[in-house]
């Protein structure tokens, strides 16, 4: 059993992985690049591409170091049958939740207005941009790991939480849960809309111009899921018109965000470069998911975080 690892890990975690694999009678190959992986791996952990999986027909299980797997499930070719796919869901929730809340506070307290004045050297004591999160409504589109952490933190600030998810099951962190079929009904209630969804064929441009128009004038939008869940051009137009008061964006349809994008030059937009759920310790944390799953794999037990490639999550 050969295991290939392309995740950049600390020496201590690499040593733990090596010992676990060797104890199971296997061998491990650590590589910085996919092209440096030798032929014949049965298991792969870390950076991965659909081309890599097709090039290694010996693969039986792929553990990603990310939560999103759209690069593997949204391509022109289907994900190979017979290969088990698991992700690192559970690793990124805390950081993602804090990041969205930071964006909420940035706009709610009018910091976008004050930082723009700071760059111009202007002392303007205008408090009309300052708001409270207390008693406002946050609609959270997607109640996975990150979505629940956003809800937990927003509720601590006194916000009312409406969660939107695929199935109608209660979630402790939300005051109300609706299905995606009811999205149009709750968008008009959103003072703040947080998008935490993965990109699938069902979620592509889920928030188009029509749905953005359903938001109340002056609402704020945050996207920490995947860029293409929101129609970016429609969002730009809504920001220009003032219908959307501000947007905190960590993900984009094209990454890196092209220099010519008008989003760079909009004072009511906060941009972070797809780092919203990241910390310097993410890969080591993802390795804990892999190590747990590896022990399950060798014992023939069900794995955690199994992804259905047809659904994309």
Short mmCIF file of C-alpha atoms in Angstrom, two decimals:
data_model
loop_
_atom_site.label_atom_id
_atom_site.label_comp_id
_atom_site.label_asym_id
_atom_site.label_seq_id
_atom_site.Cartn_x
_atom_site.Cartn_y
_atom_site.Cartn_z
CA UNK A 1 0.00 0.00 0.00
CA UNK A 2 1.58 3.26 -1.17
CA UNK A 3 0.32 6.56 0.24
CA UNK A 4 1.25 9.84 -1.45
CA UNK A 5 1.12 13.11 0.47
CA UNK A 6 1.36 16.57 -1.09
CA UNK A 7 0.08 18.64 1.85
CA UNK A 8 2.75 20.97 3.30
CA UNK A 9 3.00 19.63 6.84
CA UNK A 10 5.16 20.24 9.88
CA UNK A 11 7.96 17.75 10.48
CA UNK A 12 6.19 16.42 13.56
CA UNK A 13 2.98 15.67 11.65
CA UNK A 14 4.89 14.12 8.75
CA UNK A 15 6.58 11.81 11.23
CA UNK A 16 3.23 10.78 12.73
CA UNK A 17 1.85 10.03 9.28
CA UNK A 18 4.91 7.99 8.35
CA UNK A 19 4.71 5.93 11.54
CA UNK A 20 0.96 5.28 11.13
CA UNK A 21 1.35 4.14 7.53
CA UNK A 22 4.39 1.97 8.21
CA UNK A 23 2.65 0.39 11.20
CA UNK A 24 -0.12 -0.65 8.79
CA UNK A 25 2.45 -2.24 6.47
CA UNK A 26 2.43 0.57 3.94
CA UNK A 27 4.88 3.12 2.57
CA UNK A 28 4.53 6.88 2.23
CA UNK A 29 5.94 9.27 -0.34
CA UNK A 30 5.96 12.99 0.51
CA UNK A 31 6.08 15.30 -2.51
CA UNK A 32 5.79 19.04 -3.02
CA UNK A 33 4.23 18.67 -6.48
CA UNK A 34 1.78 16.20 -7.94
CA UNK A 35 4.11 15.42 -10.82
CA UNK A 36 6.68 14.15 -8.33
CA UNK A 37 4.37 11.42 -7.02
CA UNK A 38 5.54 7.96 -8.18
CA UNK A 39 3.26 5.49 -9.90
CA UNK A 40 1.01 3.20 -7.91
CA UNK A 41 -0.47 5.14 -4.97
CA UNK A 42 -3.52 3.58 -3.36
CA UNK A 43 -4.20 6.60 -1.14
CA UNK A 44 -3.51 10.29 -1.65
CA UNK A 45 -3.68 13.16 0.85
CA UNK A 46 -3.24 16.83 0.02
CA UNK A 47 -3.30 18.93 -3.12
CA UNK A 48 -4.93 16.99 -5.93
CA UNK A 49 -6.38 17.45 -9.40
CA UNK A 50 -8.74 15.46 -11.56
CA UNK A 51 -5.90 14.89 -14.04
CA UNK A 52 -3.81 13.37 -11.26
CA UNK A 53 -6.58 10.98 -10.24
CA UNK A 54 -7.13 9.85 -13.83
CA UNK A 55 -3.37 9.39 -14.26
CA UNK A 56 -3.19 7.05 -11.25
CA UNK A 57 -5.78 4.27 -11.72
CA UNK A 58 -4.43 2.52 -8.62
CA UNK A 59 -6.03 5.16 -6.39
CA UNK A 60 -8.80 3.94 -4.12
CA UNK A 61 -9.14 6.88 -1.74
CA UNK A 62 -8.39 10.61 -2.01
CA UNK A 63 -8.40 12.81 1.10
CA UNK A 64 -8.31 16.51 0.27
CA UNK A 65 -6.83 19.11 2.59
CA UNK A 66 -9.67 21.49 1.71
CA UNK A 67 -13.37 21.52 2.45
CA UNK A 68 -14.42 22.48 -1.09
CA UNK A 69 -13.98 19.89 -3.84
CA UNK A 70 -15.48 21.71 -6.84
CA UNK A 71 -12.22 21.42 -8.80
CA UNK A 72 -12.72 17.66 -8.70
CA UNK A 73 -16.48 17.50 -9.22
CA UNK A 74 -17.24 20.39 -11.60
CA UNK A 75 -14.91 19.47 -14.45
CA UNK A 76 -15.66 18.25 -17.95
CA UNK A 77 -14.97 14.68 -16.84
CA UNK A 78 -16.78 12.86 -14.05
CA UNK A 79 -14.99 11.97 -10.87
CA UNK A 80 -13.67 8.42 -11.39
CA UNK A 81 -15.93 5.65 -10.15
CA UNK A 82 -14.39 3.42 -7.54
CA UNK A 83 -12.38 6.19 -5.87
CA UNK A 84 -13.54 7.26 -2.42
CA UNK A 85 -13.41 11.03 -1.88
CA UNK A 86 -13.23 12.68 1.55
CA UNK A 87 -12.68 16.32 2.46
CA UNK A 88 -11.39 18.30 5.44
CA UNK A 89 -14.73 19.67 6.59
CA UNK A 90 -14.52 20.67 10.25
CA UNK A 91 -11.08 22.23 9.96
CA UNK A 92 -12.09 25.65 8.69
CA UNK A 93 -15.26 26.53 10.60
CA UNK A 94 -13.82 28.58 13.45
CA UNK A 95 -11.64 30.81 11.28
CA UNK A 96 -14.38 31.15 8.67
CA UNK A 97 -16.94 32.12 11.28
CA UNK A 98 -14.65 34.75 12.78
CA UNK A 99 -13.80 36.13 9.34
CA UNK A 100 -17.42 36.67 8.35
CA UNK A 101 -18.19 38.26 11.70
CA UNK A 102 -15.22 40.60 11.24
CA UNK A 103 -16.66 41.64 7.88
CA UNK A 104 -20.09 42.15 9.44
CA UNK A 105 -18.63 44.42 12.10
CA UNK A 106 -16.56 46.28 9.51
CA UNK A 107 -19.69 47.32 7.64
CA UNK A 108 -22.10 47.56 10.57
CA UNK A 109 -19.86 50.04 12.36
CA UNK A 110 -19.21 52.04 9.20
CA UNK A 111 -15.50 51.27 9.06
CA UNK A 112 -15.61 51.24 5.26
CA UNK A 113 -16.65 54.91 5.40
CA UNK A 114 -14.07 55.88 8.00
CA UNK A 115 -11.15 54.05 6.36
CA UNK A 116 -11.96 55.77 3.05
CA UNK A 117 -11.84 59.11 4.86
CA UNK A 118 -8.57 58.10 6.49
CA UNK A 119 -6.96 57.48 3.09
CA UNK A 120 -8.06 60.97 2.03
CA UNK A 121 -6.89 62.55 5.28
CA UNK A 122 -10.42 63.70 6.13
CA UNK A 123 -11.82 64.02 9.66
CA UNK A 124 -15.57 63.53 9.16
CA UNK A 125 -17.66 62.84 12.27
CA UNK A 126 -20.60 61.36 10.38
CA UNK A 127 -22.26 58.55 12.34
CA UNK A 128 -24.98 57.87 9.78
CA UNK A 129 -23.00 54.85 8.53
CA UNK A 130 -22.75 53.26 11.98
CA UNK A 131 -25.20 50.49 12.77
CA UNK A 132 -25.66 47.75 15.36
CA UNK A 133 -25.74 44.03 14.71
CA UNK A 134 -28.11 43.63 17.66
CA UNK A 135 -31.69 42.90 16.59
CA UNK A 136 -30.69 42.66 12.92
CA UNK A 137 -31.43 39.57 10.83
CA UNK A 138 -28.69 37.46 9.31
CA UNK A 139 -29.62 34.99 6.60
CA UNK A 140 -26.95 32.33 6.30
CA UNK A 141 -26.96 30.47 3.02
CA UNK A 142 -25.48 27.08 3.86
CA UNK A 143 -25.36 25.59 7.35
CA UNK A 144 -22.30 23.44 7.09
CA UNK A 145 -19.28 23.83 9.35
CA UNK A 146 -18.56 27.46 8.47
CA UNK A 147 -22.23 28.46 8.27
CA UNK A 148 -22.95 27.15 11.75
CA UNK A 149 -19.92 28.96 13.17
CA UNK A 150 -21.07 32.21 11.55
CA UNK A 151 -24.51 31.68 13.07
CA UNK A 152 -23.11 30.98 16.53
CA UNK A 153 -21.04 34.16 16.56
CA UNK A 154 -23.71 36.38 15.02
CA UNK A 155 -26.25 35.18 17.55
CA UNK A 156 -23.85 36.15 20.36
CA UNK A 157 -24.16 39.72 19.06
CA UNK A 158 -27.93 39.57 19.42
CA UNK A 159 -28.76 38.87 15.78
CA UNK A 160 -31.72 36.81 14.60
CA UNK A 161 -30.47 33.88 12.52
CA UNK A 162 -32.28 32.37 9.54
CA UNK A 163 -30.43 29.43 8.04
CA UNK A 164 -30.97 28.07 4.54
CA UNK A 165 -30.04 24.47 3.87
CA UNK A 166 -30.87 21.66 1.50
CA UNK A 167 -32.93 19.64 3.97
CA UNK A 168 -35.34 20.92 6.59
CA UNK A 169 -33.74 19.82 9.84
CA UNK A 170 -33.41 22.01 12.94
CA UNK A 171 -29.99 23.47 13.62
CA UNK A 172 -29.14 24.57 17.15
CA UNK A 173 -27.37 27.73 16.03
CA UNK A 174 -30.30 29.10 13.99
CA UNK A 175 -33.59 30.62 15.13
CA UNK A 176 -35.25 29.44 11.95
CA UNK A 177 -34.26 26.98 9.22
CA UNK A 178 -35.73 26.90 5.73
CA UNK A 179 -34.95 24.87 2.64
CA UNK A 180 -33.35 26.25 -0.49
CA UNK A 181 -36.80 26.23 -2.12
CA UNK A 182 -37.80 28.93 0.40
CA UNK A 183 -34.77 31.14 -0.28
CA UNK A 184 -36.82 33.76 -2.11
CA UNK A 185 -39.11 34.06 0.92
CA UNK A 186 -36.33 34.92 3.39
CA UNK A 187 -34.06 37.12 1.28
CA UNK A 188 -36.31 40.17 1.87
CA UNK A 189 -35.70 39.69 5.61
CA UNK A 190 -31.91 39.80 5.41
CA UNK A 191 -30.06 42.78 6.80
CA UNK A 192 -26.93 40.69 6.34
CA UNK A 193 -26.59 37.75 3.93
CA UNK A 194 -23.69 35.33 4.43
CA UNK A 195 -22.92 32.84 1.65
CA UNK A 196 -21.05 29.75 2.80
CA UNK A 197 -22.14 27.28 0.11
CA UNK A 198 -19.88 25.02 -1.94
CA UNK A 199 -19.93 25.36 -5.71
CA UNK A 200 -22.03 22.71 -7.39
CA UNK A 201 -24.11 22.60 -10.54
CA UNK A 202 -27.11 23.49 -8.38
CA UNK A 203 -25.48 26.47 -6.65
CA UNK A 204 -23.81 28.11 -9.66
CA UNK A 205 -25.10 31.72 -9.79
CA UNK A 206 -27.73 30.83 -7.21
CA UNK A 207 -27.64 34.50 -6.21
CA UNK A 208 -28.36 36.14 -9.55
CA UNK A 209 -29.65 39.63 -10.30
CA UNK A 210 -33.24 38.64 -9.52
CA UNK A 211 -32.41 37.21 -6.12
CA UNK A 212 -30.11 40.09 -5.20
CA UNK A 213 -33.01 42.42 -5.96
CA UNK A 214 -35.08 40.58 -3.35
CA UNK A 215 -32.75 41.75 -0.60
CA UNK A 216 -33.91 44.90 1.20
CA UNK A 217 -32.22 48.07 0.05
CA UNK A 218 -29.17 48.66 2.24
CA UNK A 219 -28.43 44.99 2.92
CA UNK A 220 -24.88 43.67 3.17
CA UNK A 221 -23.59 40.54 1.41
CA UNK A 222 -20.66 38.32 2.42
CA UNK A 223 -19.25 35.42 0.43
CA UNK A 224 -16.83 32.95 1.98
CA UNK A 225 -18.12 29.91 0.07
CA UNK A 226 -17.28 29.93 -3.62
CA UNK A 227 -17.23 32.94 -5.91
CA UNK A 228 -19.47 31.57 -8.63
CA UNK A 229 -22.36 30.99 -6.22
CA UNK A 230 -22.95 34.74 -6.67
CA UNK A 231 -23.34 36.33 -10.09
CA UNK A 232 -20.42 38.74 -9.71
CA UNK A 233 -21.51 41.19 -12.40
CA UNK A 234 -25.01 41.36 -10.93
CA UNK A 235 -23.49 42.04 -7.51
CA UNK A 236 -21.34 44.84 -8.94
CA UNK A 237 -24.41 46.48 -10.44
CA UNK A 238 -26.33 46.15 -7.16
CA UNK A 239 -23.41 47.75 -5.29
CA UNK A 240 -23.17 50.59 -7.80
CA UNK A 241 -26.88 51.33 -7.53
CA UNK A 242 -26.75 51.34 -3.74
CA UNK A 243 -29.29 48.54 -3.44
CA UNK A 244 -26.56 46.49 -1.76
CA UNK A 245 -24.84 48.76 0.76
CA UNK A 246 -21.65 46.75 0.97
CA UNK A 247 -20.04 43.39 0.28
CA UNK A 248 -17.33 41.45 2.07
CA UNK A 249 -15.84 39.05 -0.47
CA UNK A 250 -13.27 36.35 0.15
CA UNK A 251 -13.96 34.32 -3.01
CA UNK A 252 -14.48 35.30 -6.64
CA UNK A 253 -15.53 33.83 -9.97
CA UNK A 254 -11.97 34.28 -11.29
CA UNK A 255 -9.06 33.93 -8.88
CA UNK A 256 -6.84 35.82 -8.47
CA UNK A 257 -9.34 38.63 -8.92
CA UNK A 258 -8.30 40.40 -12.16
CA UNK A 259 -6.74 43.87 -11.68
CA UNK A 260 -9.37 45.38 -13.98
CA UNK A 261 -12.26 44.23 -11.77
CA UNK A 262 -14.22 47.27 -10.52
CA UNK A 263 -14.52 45.55 -7.14
CA UNK A 264 -10.96 46.67 -6.31
CA UNK A 265 -11.95 50.32 -6.55
CA UNK A 266 -15.25 50.28 -4.66
CA UNK A 267 -15.21 51.81 -1.18
CA UNK A 268 -18.18 49.67 -0.15
CA UNK A 269 -16.36 46.40 -0.89
CA UNK A 270 -13.96 44.58 1.42
CA UNK A 271 -11.71 42.09 -0.40
CA UNK A 272 -9.68 39.27 1.09
CA UNK A 273 -7.78 36.87 -1.23
CA UNK A 274 -9.48 33.53 -0.45
CA UNK A 275 -7.94 33.33 3.01
CA UNK A 276 -11.09 33.78 5.08
CA UNK A 277 -11.11 30.33 6.64
CA UNK A 278 -7.34 29.88 6.76
CA UNK A 279 -4.73 29.86 9.51
CA UNK A 280 -1.05 28.84 9.41
CA UNK A 281 -2.03 25.51 11.01
CA UNK A 282 -4.70 24.36 8.56
CA UNK A 283 -2.73 21.58 6.89
CA UNK A 284 -1.67 20.04 10.17
CA UNK A 285 -5.31 20.19 11.28
CA UNK A 286 -6.40 18.55 8.02
CA UNK A 287 -3.81 15.86 8.69
CA UNK A 288 -5.71 14.95 11.86
CA UNK A 289 -8.74 14.20 9.69
CA UNK A 290 -6.54 12.11 7.40
CA UNK A 291 -4.95 10.17 10.27
CA UNK A 292 -8.34 9.38 11.76
CA UNK A 293 -9.67 8.31 8.37
CA UNK A 294 -6.53 6.26 7.67
CA UNK A 295 -7.05 4.26 10.85
CA UNK A 296 -10.65 3.68 9.79
CA UNK A 297 -9.55 2.71 6.28
CA UNK A 298 -7.15 0.01 7.44
CA UNK A 299 -9.81 -1.36 9.81
CA UNK A 300 -12.41 -1.42 7.06
CA UNK A 301 -14.66 1.10 8.83
CA UNK A 302 -16.67 3.94 7.25
CA UNK A 303 -14.67 7.14 6.77
CA UNK A 304 -15.53 10.66 7.95
CA UNK A 305 -16.41 13.49 5.57
CA UNK A 306 -17.25 11.30 2.59
CA UNK A 307 -18.18 13.43 -0.44
CA UNK A 308 -20.77 12.41 -3.01
CA UNK A 309 -19.12 13.55 -6.28
CA UNK A 310 -22.52 13.77 -7.97
CA UNK A 311 -23.69 16.32 -5.39
CA UNK A 312 -20.33 18.03 -4.88
CA UNK A 313 -20.40 17.81 -1.08
#
